[in-house]
mmCIF file with all atom_site columns, C-alpha atoms in Angstrom:
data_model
loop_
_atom_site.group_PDB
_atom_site.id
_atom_site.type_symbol
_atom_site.label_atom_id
_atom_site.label_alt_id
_atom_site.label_comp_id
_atom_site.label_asym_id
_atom_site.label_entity_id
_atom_site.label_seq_id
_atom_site.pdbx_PDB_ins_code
_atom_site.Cartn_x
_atom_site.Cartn_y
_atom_site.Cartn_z
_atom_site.occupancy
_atom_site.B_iso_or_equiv
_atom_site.pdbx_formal_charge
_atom_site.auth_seq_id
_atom_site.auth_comp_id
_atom_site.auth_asym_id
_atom_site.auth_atom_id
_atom_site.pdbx_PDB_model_num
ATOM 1   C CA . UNK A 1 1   ? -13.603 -8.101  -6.462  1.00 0.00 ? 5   UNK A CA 1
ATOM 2   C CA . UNK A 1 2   ? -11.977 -7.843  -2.994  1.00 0.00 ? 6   UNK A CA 1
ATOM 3   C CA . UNK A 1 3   ? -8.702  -9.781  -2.161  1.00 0.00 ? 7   UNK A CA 1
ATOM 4   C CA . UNK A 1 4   ? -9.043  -9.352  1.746   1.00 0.00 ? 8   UNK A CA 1
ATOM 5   C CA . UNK A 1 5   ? -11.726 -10.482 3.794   1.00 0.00 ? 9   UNK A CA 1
ATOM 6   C CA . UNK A 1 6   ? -14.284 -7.812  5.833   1.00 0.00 ? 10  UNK A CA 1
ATOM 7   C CA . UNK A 1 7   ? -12.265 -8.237  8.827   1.00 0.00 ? 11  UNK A CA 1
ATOM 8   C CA . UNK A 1 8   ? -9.140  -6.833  7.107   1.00 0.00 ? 12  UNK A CA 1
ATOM 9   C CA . UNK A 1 9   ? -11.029 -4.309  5.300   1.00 0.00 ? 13  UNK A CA 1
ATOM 10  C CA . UNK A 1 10  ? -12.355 -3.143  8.568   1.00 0.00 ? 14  UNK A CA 1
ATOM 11  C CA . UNK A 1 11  ? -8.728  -3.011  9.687   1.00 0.00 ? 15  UNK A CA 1
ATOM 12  C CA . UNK A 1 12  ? -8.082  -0.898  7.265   1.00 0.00 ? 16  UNK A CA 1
ATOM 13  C CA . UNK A 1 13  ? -10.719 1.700   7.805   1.00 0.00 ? 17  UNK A CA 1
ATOM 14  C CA . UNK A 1 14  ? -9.158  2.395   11.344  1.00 0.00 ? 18  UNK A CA 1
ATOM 15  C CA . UNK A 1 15  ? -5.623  2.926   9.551   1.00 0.00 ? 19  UNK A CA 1
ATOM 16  C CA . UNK A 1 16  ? -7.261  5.206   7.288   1.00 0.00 ? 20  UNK A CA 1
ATOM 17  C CA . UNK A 1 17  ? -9.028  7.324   10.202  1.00 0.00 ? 21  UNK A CA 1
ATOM 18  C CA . UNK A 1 18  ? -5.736  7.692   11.475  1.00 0.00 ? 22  UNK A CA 1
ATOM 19  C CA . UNK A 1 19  ? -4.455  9.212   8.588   1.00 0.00 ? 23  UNK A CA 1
ATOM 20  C CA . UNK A 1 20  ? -4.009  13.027  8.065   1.00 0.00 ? 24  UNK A CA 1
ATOM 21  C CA . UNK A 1 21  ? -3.161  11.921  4.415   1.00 0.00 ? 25  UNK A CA 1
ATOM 22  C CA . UNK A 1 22  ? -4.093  8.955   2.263   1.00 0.00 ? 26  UNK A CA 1
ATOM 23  C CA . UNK A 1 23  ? -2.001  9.015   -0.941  1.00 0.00 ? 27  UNK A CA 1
ATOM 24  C CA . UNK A 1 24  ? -2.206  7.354   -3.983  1.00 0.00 ? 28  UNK A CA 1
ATOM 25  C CA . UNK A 1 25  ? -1.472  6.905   -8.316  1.00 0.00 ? 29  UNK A CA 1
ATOM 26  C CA . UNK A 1 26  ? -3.155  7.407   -11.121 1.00 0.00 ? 30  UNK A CA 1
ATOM 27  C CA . UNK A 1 27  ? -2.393  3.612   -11.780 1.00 0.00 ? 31  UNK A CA 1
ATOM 28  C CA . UNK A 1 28  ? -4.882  2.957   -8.563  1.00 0.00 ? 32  UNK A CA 1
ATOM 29  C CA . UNK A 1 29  ? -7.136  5.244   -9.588  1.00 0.00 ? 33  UNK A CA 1
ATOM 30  C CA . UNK A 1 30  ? -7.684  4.528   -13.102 1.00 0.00 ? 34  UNK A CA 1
ATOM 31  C CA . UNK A 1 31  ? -7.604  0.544   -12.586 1.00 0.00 ? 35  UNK A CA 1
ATOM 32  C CA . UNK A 1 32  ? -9.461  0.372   -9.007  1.00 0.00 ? 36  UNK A CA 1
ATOM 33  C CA . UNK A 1 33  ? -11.773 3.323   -9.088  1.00 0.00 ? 37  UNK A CA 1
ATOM 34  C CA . UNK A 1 34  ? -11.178 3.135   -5.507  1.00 0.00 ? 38  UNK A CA 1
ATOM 35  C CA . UNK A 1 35  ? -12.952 5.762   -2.949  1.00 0.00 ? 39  UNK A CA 1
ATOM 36  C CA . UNK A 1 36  ? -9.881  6.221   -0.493  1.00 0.00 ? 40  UNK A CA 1
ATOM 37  C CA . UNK A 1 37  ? -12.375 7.241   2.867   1.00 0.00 ? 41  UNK A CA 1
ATOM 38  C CA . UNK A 1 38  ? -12.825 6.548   5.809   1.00 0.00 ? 42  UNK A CA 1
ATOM 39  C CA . UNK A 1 39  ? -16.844 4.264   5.749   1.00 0.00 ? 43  UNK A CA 1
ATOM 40  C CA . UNK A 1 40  ? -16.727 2.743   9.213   1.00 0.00 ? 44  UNK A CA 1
ATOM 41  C CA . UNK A 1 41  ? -19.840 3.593   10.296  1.00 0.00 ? 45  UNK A CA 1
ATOM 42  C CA . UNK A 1 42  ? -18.608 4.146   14.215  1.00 0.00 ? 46  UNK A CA 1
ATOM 43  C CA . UNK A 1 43  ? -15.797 5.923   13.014  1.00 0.00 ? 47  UNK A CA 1
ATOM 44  C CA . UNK A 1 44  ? -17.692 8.559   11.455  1.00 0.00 ? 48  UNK A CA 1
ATOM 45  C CA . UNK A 1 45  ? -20.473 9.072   13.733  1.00 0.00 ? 49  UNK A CA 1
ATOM 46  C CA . UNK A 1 46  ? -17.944 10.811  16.193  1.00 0.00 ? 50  UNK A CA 1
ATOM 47  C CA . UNK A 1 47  ? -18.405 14.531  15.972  1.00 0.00 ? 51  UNK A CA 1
ATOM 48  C CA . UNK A 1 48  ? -14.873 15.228  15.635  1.00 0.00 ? 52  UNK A CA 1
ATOM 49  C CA . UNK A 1 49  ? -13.850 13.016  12.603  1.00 0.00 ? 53  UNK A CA 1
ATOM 50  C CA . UNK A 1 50  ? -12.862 14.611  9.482   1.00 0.00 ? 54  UNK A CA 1
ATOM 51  C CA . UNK A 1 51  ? -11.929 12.816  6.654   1.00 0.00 ? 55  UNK A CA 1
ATOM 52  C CA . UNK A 1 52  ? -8.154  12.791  5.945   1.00 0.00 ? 56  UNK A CA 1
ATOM 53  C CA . UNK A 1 53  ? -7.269  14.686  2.746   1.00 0.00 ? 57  UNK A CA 1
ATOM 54  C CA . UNK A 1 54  ? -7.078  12.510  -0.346  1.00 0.00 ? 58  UNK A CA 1
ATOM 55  C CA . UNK A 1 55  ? -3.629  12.901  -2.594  1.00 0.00 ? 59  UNK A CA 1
ATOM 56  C CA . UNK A 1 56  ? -2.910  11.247  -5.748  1.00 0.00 ? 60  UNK A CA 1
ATOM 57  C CA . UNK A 1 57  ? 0.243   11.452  -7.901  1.00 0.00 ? 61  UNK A CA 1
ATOM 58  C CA . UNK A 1 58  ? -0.503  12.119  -11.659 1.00 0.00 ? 62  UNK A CA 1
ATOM 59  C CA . UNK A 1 59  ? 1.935   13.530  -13.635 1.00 0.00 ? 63  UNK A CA 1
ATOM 60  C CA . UNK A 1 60  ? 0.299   13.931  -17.034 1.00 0.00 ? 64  UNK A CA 1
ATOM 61  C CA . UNK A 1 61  ? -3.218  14.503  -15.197 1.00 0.00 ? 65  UNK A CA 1
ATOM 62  C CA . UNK A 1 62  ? -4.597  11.606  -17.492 1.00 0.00 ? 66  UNK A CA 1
ATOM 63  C CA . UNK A 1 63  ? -7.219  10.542  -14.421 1.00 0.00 ? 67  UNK A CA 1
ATOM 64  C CA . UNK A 1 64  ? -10.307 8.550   -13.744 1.00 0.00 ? 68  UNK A CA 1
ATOM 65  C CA . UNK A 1 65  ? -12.257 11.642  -12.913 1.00 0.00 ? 69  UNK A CA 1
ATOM 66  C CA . UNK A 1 66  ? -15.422 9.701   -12.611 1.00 0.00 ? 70  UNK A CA 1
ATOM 67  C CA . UNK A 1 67  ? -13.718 7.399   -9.536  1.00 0.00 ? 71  UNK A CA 1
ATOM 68  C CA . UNK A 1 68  ? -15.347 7.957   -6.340  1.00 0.00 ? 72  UNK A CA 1
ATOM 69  C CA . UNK A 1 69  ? -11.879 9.565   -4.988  1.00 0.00 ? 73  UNK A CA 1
ATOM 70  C CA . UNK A 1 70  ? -12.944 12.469  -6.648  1.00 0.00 ? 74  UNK A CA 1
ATOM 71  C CA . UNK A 1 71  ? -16.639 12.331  -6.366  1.00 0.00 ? 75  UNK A CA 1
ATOM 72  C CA . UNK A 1 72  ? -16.969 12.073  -2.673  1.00 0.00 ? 76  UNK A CA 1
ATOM 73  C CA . UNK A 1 73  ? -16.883 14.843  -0.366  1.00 0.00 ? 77  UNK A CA 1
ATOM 74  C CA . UNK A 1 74  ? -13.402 16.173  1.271   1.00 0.00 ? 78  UNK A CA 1
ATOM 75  C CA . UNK A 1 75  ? -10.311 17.590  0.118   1.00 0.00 ? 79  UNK A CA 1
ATOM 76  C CA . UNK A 1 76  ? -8.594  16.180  -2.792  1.00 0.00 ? 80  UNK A CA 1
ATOM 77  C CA . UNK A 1 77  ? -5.292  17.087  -4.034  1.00 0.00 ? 81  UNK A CA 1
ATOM 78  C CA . UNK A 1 78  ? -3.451  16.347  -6.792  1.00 0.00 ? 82  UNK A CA 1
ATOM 79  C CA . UNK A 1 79  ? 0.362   16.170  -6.974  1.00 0.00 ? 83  UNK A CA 1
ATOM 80  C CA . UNK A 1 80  ? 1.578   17.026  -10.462 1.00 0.00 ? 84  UNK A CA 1
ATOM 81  C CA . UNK A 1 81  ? 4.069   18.988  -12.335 1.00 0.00 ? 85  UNK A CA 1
ATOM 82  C CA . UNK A 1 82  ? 1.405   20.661  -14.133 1.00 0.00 ? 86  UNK A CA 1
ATOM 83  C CA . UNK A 1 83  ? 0.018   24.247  -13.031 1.00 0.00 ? 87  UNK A CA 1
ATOM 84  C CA . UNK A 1 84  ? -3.592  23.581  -13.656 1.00 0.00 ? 88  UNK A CA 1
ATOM 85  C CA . UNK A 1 85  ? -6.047  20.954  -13.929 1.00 0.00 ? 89  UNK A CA 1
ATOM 86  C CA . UNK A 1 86  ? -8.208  20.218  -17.041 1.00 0.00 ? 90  UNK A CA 1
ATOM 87  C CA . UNK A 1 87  ? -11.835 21.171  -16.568 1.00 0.00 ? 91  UNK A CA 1
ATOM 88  C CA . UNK A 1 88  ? -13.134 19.418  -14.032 1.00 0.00 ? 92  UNK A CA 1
ATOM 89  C CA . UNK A 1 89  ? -16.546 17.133  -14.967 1.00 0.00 ? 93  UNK A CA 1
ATOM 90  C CA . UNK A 1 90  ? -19.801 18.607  -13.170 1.00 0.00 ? 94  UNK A CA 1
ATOM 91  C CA . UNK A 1 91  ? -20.011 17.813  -9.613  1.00 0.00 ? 95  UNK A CA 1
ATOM 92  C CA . UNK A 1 92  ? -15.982 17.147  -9.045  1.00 0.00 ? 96  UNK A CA 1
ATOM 93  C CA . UNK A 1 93  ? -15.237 19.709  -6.020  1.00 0.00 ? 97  UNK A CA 1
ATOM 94  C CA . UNK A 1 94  ? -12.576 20.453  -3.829  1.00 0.00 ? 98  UNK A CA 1
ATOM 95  C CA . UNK A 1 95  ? -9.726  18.959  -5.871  1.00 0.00 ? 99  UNK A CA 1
ATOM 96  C CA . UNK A 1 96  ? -6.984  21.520  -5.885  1.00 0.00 ? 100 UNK A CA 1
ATOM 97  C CA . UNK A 1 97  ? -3.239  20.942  -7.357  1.00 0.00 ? 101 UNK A CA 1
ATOM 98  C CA . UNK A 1 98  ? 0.243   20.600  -5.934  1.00 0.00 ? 102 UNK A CA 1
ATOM 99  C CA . UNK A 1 99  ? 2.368   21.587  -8.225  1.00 0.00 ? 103 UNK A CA 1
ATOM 100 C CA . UNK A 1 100 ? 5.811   19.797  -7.884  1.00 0.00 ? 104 UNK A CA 1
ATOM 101 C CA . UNK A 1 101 ? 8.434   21.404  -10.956 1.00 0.00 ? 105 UNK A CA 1
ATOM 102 C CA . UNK A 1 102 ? 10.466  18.456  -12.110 1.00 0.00 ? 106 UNK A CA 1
ATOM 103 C CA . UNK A 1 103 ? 8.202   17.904  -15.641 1.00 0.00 ? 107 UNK A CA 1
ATOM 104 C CA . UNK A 1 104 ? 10.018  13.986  -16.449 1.00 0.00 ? 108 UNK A CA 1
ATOM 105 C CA . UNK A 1 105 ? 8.758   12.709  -12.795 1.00 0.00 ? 109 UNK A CA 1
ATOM 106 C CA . UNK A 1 106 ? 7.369   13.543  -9.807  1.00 0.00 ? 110 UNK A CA 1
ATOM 107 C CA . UNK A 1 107 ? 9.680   13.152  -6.887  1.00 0.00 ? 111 UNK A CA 1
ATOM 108 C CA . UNK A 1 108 ? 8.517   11.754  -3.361  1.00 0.00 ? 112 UNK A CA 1
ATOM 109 C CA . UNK A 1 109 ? 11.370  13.729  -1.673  1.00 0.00 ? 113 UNK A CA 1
ATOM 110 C CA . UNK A 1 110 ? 10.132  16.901  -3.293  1.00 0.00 ? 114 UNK A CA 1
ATOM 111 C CA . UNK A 1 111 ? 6.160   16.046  -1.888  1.00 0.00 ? 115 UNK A CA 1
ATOM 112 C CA . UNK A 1 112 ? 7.396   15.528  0.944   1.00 0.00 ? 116 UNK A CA 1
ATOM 113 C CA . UNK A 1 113 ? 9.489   18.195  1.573   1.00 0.00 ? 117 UNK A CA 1
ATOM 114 C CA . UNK A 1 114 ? 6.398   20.582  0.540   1.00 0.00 ? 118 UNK A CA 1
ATOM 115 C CA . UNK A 1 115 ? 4.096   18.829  3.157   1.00 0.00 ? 119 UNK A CA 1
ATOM 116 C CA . UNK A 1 116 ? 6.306   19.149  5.599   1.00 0.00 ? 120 UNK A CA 1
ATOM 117 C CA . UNK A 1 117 ? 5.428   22.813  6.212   1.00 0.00 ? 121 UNK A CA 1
ATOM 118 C CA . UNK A 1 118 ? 2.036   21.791  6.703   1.00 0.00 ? 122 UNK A CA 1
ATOM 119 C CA . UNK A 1 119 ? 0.436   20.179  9.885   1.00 0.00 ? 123 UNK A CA 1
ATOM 120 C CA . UNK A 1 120 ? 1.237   16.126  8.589   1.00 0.00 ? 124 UNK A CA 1
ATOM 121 C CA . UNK A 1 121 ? 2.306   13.776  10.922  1.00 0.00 ? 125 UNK A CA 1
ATOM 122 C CA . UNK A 1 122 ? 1.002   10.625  9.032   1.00 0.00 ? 126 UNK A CA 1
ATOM 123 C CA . UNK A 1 123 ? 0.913   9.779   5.521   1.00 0.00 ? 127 UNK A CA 1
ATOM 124 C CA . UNK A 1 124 ? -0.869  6.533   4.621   1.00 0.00 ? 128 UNK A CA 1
ATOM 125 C CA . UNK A 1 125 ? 0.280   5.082   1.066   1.00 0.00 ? 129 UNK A CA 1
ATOM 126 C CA . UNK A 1 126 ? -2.243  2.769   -0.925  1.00 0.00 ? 130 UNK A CA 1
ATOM 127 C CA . UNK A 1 127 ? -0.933  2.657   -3.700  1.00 0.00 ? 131 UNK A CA 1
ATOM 128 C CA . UNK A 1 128 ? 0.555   0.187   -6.726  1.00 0.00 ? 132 UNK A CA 1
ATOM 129 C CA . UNK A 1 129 ? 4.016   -1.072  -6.671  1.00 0.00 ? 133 UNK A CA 1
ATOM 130 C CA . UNK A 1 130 ? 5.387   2.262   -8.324  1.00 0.00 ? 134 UNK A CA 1
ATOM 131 C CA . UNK A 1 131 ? 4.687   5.012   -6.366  1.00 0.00 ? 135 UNK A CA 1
ATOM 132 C CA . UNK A 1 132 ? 5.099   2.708   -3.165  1.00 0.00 ? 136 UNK A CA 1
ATOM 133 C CA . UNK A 1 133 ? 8.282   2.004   -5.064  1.00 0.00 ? 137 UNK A CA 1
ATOM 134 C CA . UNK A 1 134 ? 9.233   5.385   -5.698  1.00 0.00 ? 138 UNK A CA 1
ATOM 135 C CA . UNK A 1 135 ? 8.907   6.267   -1.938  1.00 0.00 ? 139 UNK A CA 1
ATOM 136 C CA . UNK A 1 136 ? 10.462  3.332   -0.802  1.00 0.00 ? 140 UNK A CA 1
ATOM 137 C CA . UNK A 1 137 ? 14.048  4.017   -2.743  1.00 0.00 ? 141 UNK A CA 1
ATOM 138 C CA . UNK A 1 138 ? 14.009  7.532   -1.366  1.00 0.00 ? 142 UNK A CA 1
ATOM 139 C CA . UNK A 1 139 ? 13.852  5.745   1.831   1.00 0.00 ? 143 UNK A CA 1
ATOM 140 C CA . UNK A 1 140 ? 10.347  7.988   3.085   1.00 0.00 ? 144 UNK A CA 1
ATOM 141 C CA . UNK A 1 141 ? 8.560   4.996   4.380   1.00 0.00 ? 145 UNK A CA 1
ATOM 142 C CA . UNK A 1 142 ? 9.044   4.077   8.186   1.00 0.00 ? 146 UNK A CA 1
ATOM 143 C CA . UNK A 1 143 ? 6.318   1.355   8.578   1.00 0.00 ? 147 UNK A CA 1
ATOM 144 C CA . UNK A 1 144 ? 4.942   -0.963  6.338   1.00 0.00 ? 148 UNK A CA 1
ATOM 145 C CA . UNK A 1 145 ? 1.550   -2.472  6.717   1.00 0.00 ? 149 UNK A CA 1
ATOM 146 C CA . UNK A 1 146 ? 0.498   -5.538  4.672   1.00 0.00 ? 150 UNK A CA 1
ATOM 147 C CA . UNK A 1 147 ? -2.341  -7.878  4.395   1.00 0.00 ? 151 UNK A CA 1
ATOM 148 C CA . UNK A 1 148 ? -1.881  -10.913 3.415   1.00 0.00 ? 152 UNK A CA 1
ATOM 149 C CA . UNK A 1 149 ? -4.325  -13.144 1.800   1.00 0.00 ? 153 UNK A CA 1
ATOM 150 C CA . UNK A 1 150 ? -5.074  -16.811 1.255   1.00 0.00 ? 154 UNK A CA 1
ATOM 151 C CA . UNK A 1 151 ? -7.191  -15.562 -2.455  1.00 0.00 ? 155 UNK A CA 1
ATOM 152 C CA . UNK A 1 152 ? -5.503  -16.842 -5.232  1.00 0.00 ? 156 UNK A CA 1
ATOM 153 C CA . UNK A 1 153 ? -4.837  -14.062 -8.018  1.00 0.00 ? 157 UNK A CA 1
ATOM 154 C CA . UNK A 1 154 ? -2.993  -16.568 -10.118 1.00 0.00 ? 158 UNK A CA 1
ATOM 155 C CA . UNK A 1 155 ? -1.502  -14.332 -13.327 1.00 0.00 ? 159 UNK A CA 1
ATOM 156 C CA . UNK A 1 156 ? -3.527  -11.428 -12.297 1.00 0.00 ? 160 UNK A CA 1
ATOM 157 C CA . UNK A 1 157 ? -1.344  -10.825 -9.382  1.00 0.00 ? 161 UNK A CA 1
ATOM 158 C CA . UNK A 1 158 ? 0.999   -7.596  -9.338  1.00 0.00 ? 162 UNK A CA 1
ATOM 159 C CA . UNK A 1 159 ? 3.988   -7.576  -7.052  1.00 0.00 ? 163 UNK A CA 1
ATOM 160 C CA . UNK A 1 160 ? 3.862   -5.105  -5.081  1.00 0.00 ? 164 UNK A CA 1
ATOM 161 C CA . UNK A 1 161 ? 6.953   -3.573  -4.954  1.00 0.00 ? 165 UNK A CA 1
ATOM 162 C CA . UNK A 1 162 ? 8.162   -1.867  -7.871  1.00 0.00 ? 166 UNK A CA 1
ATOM 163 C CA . UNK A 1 163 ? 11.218  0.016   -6.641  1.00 0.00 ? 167 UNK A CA 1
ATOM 164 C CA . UNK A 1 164 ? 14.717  0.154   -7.991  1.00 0.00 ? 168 UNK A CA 1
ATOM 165 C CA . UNK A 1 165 ? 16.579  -0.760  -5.151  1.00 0.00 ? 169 UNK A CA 1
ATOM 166 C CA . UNK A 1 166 ? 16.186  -4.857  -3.743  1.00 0.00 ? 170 UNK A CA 1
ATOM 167 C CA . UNK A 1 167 ? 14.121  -4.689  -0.928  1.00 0.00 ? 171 UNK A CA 1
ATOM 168 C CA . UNK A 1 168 ? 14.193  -8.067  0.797   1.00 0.00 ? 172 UNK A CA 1
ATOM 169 C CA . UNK A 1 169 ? 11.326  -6.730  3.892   1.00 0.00 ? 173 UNK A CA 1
ATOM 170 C CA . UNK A 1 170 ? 11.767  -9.641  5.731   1.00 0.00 ? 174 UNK A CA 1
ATOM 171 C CA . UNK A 1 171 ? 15.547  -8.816  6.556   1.00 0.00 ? 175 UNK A CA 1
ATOM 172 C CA . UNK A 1 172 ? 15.727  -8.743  10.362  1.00 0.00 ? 176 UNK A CA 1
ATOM 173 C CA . UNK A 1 173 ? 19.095  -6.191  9.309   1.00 0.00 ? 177 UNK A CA 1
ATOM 174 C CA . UNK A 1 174 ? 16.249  -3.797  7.696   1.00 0.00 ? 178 UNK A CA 1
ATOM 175 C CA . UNK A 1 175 ? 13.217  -4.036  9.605   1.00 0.00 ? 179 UNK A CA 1
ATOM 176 C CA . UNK A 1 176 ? 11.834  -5.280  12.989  1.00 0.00 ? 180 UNK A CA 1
ATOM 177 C CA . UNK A 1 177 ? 8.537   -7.312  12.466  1.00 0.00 ? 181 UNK A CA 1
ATOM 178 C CA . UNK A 1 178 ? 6.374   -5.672  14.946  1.00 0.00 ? 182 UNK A CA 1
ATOM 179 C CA . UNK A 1 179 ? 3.317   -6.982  14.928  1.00 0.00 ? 183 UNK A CA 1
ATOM 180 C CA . UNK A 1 180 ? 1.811   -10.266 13.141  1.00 0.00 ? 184 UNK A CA 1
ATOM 181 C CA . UNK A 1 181 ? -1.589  -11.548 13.895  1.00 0.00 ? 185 UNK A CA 1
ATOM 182 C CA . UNK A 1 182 ? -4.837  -12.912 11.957  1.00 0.00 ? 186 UNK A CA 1
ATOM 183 C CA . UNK A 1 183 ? -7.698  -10.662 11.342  1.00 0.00 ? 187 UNK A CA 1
ATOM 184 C CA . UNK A 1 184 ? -10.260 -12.926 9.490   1.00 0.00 ? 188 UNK A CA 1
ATOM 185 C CA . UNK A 1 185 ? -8.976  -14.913 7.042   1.00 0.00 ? 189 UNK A CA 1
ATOM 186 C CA . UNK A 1 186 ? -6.231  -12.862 6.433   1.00 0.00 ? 190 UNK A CA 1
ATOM 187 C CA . UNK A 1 187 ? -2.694  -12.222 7.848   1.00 0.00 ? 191 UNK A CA 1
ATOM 188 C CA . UNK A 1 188 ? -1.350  -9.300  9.173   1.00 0.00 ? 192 UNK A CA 1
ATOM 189 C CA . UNK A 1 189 ? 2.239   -7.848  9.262   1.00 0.00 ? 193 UNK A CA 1
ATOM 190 C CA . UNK A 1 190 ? 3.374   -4.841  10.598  1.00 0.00 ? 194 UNK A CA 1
ATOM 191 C CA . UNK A 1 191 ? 7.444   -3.962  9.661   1.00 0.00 ? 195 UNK A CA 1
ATOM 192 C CA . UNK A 1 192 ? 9.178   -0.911  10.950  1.00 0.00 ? 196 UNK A CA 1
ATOM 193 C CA . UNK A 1 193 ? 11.951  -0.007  9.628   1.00 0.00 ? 197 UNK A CA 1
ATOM 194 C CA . UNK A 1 194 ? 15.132  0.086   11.734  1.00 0.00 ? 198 UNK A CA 1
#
């Protein structure tokens, strides 16, 4: 069941496009079955468009492989501390491994340190509250996006965040609130960190 509205969705298919990388966890993958591409229909029909490479953190490799981030066509990648994947299930392709070394966890400052040498500009996290967590104590995330909607999740709600450090995001000492509008139903907030 979706939380946001179409509108938002939509919204979010544009922040995808932008997106040299969309990165996720094995949490999101194996609860969501989520597809992490770029659908919009317009988006896609421009001869130029490729789909941004797909990167999910899984450090034990214990994966959805039958999720539709796998499935569908592009480059997927997944960040782990092991060397090899298991045998991949018939018609999973283009899924290769970055292997990161530290075996207990993998570390956001070491991915990101290894993309670096590659052509990334813009890394777009969709992910649970850990690995957004994980990134977010390293201090790797510039600009936070969020939708906000009116659904009520009730006890099925997550927060978010699941970081060490105590975020407050709407500290005007931390971040500048650069955008806020309403796509839909929903809310939108853009925060920058200063």
């Amino acid at each position: 069941k979706w939380i946001t509205g179409i509108p938002a969705r939509n919204d979010v298919q544009k922040l995808r496009a932008e997106a040299d990388i969309i990165l996720t966890g094995s949490g999101t993958i194996n609860e969501d079955s989520p597809s992490m591409n770029v659908r919009a229909k317009k988006i896609i029909a421009n001869k130029n468009f490729v789909q941004p490479a797909r990167y999910v953190f899984s450090n034990d490799l214990k994966l959805d492989w039958a999720a539709p981030f796998f499935k569908l066509p592009g480059k997927k990648v997944v960040v782990t501390s092991k060397k090899n994947l298991p045998k991949l299930p018939k018609g999973i392709n283009d899924v290769s491994v970055m292997h990161l070394k530290n075996k207990n966890s993998l570390s956001p400052k070491d991915f990101v340190k290894k993309i670096s040498k590659q052509n990334i500009n813009n890394i777009l996290i969709e992910a649970g509250p850990k690995l957004l967590g994980s990134f977010a104590d390293c201090s790797l995330i510039d600009e936070y996006i969020f939708y906000i909607s009116q659904e009520k999740l009730e006890d099925k709600a997550l927060y978010f965040y699941g970081g060490s450090k105590q975020l407050n995001f709407f500290d005007s000492n931390l971040f500048d609130i650069v955008e806020k509008k309403i796509i839909g139903k929903d809310k939108k907030i853009i925060l920058r960190k200063k």
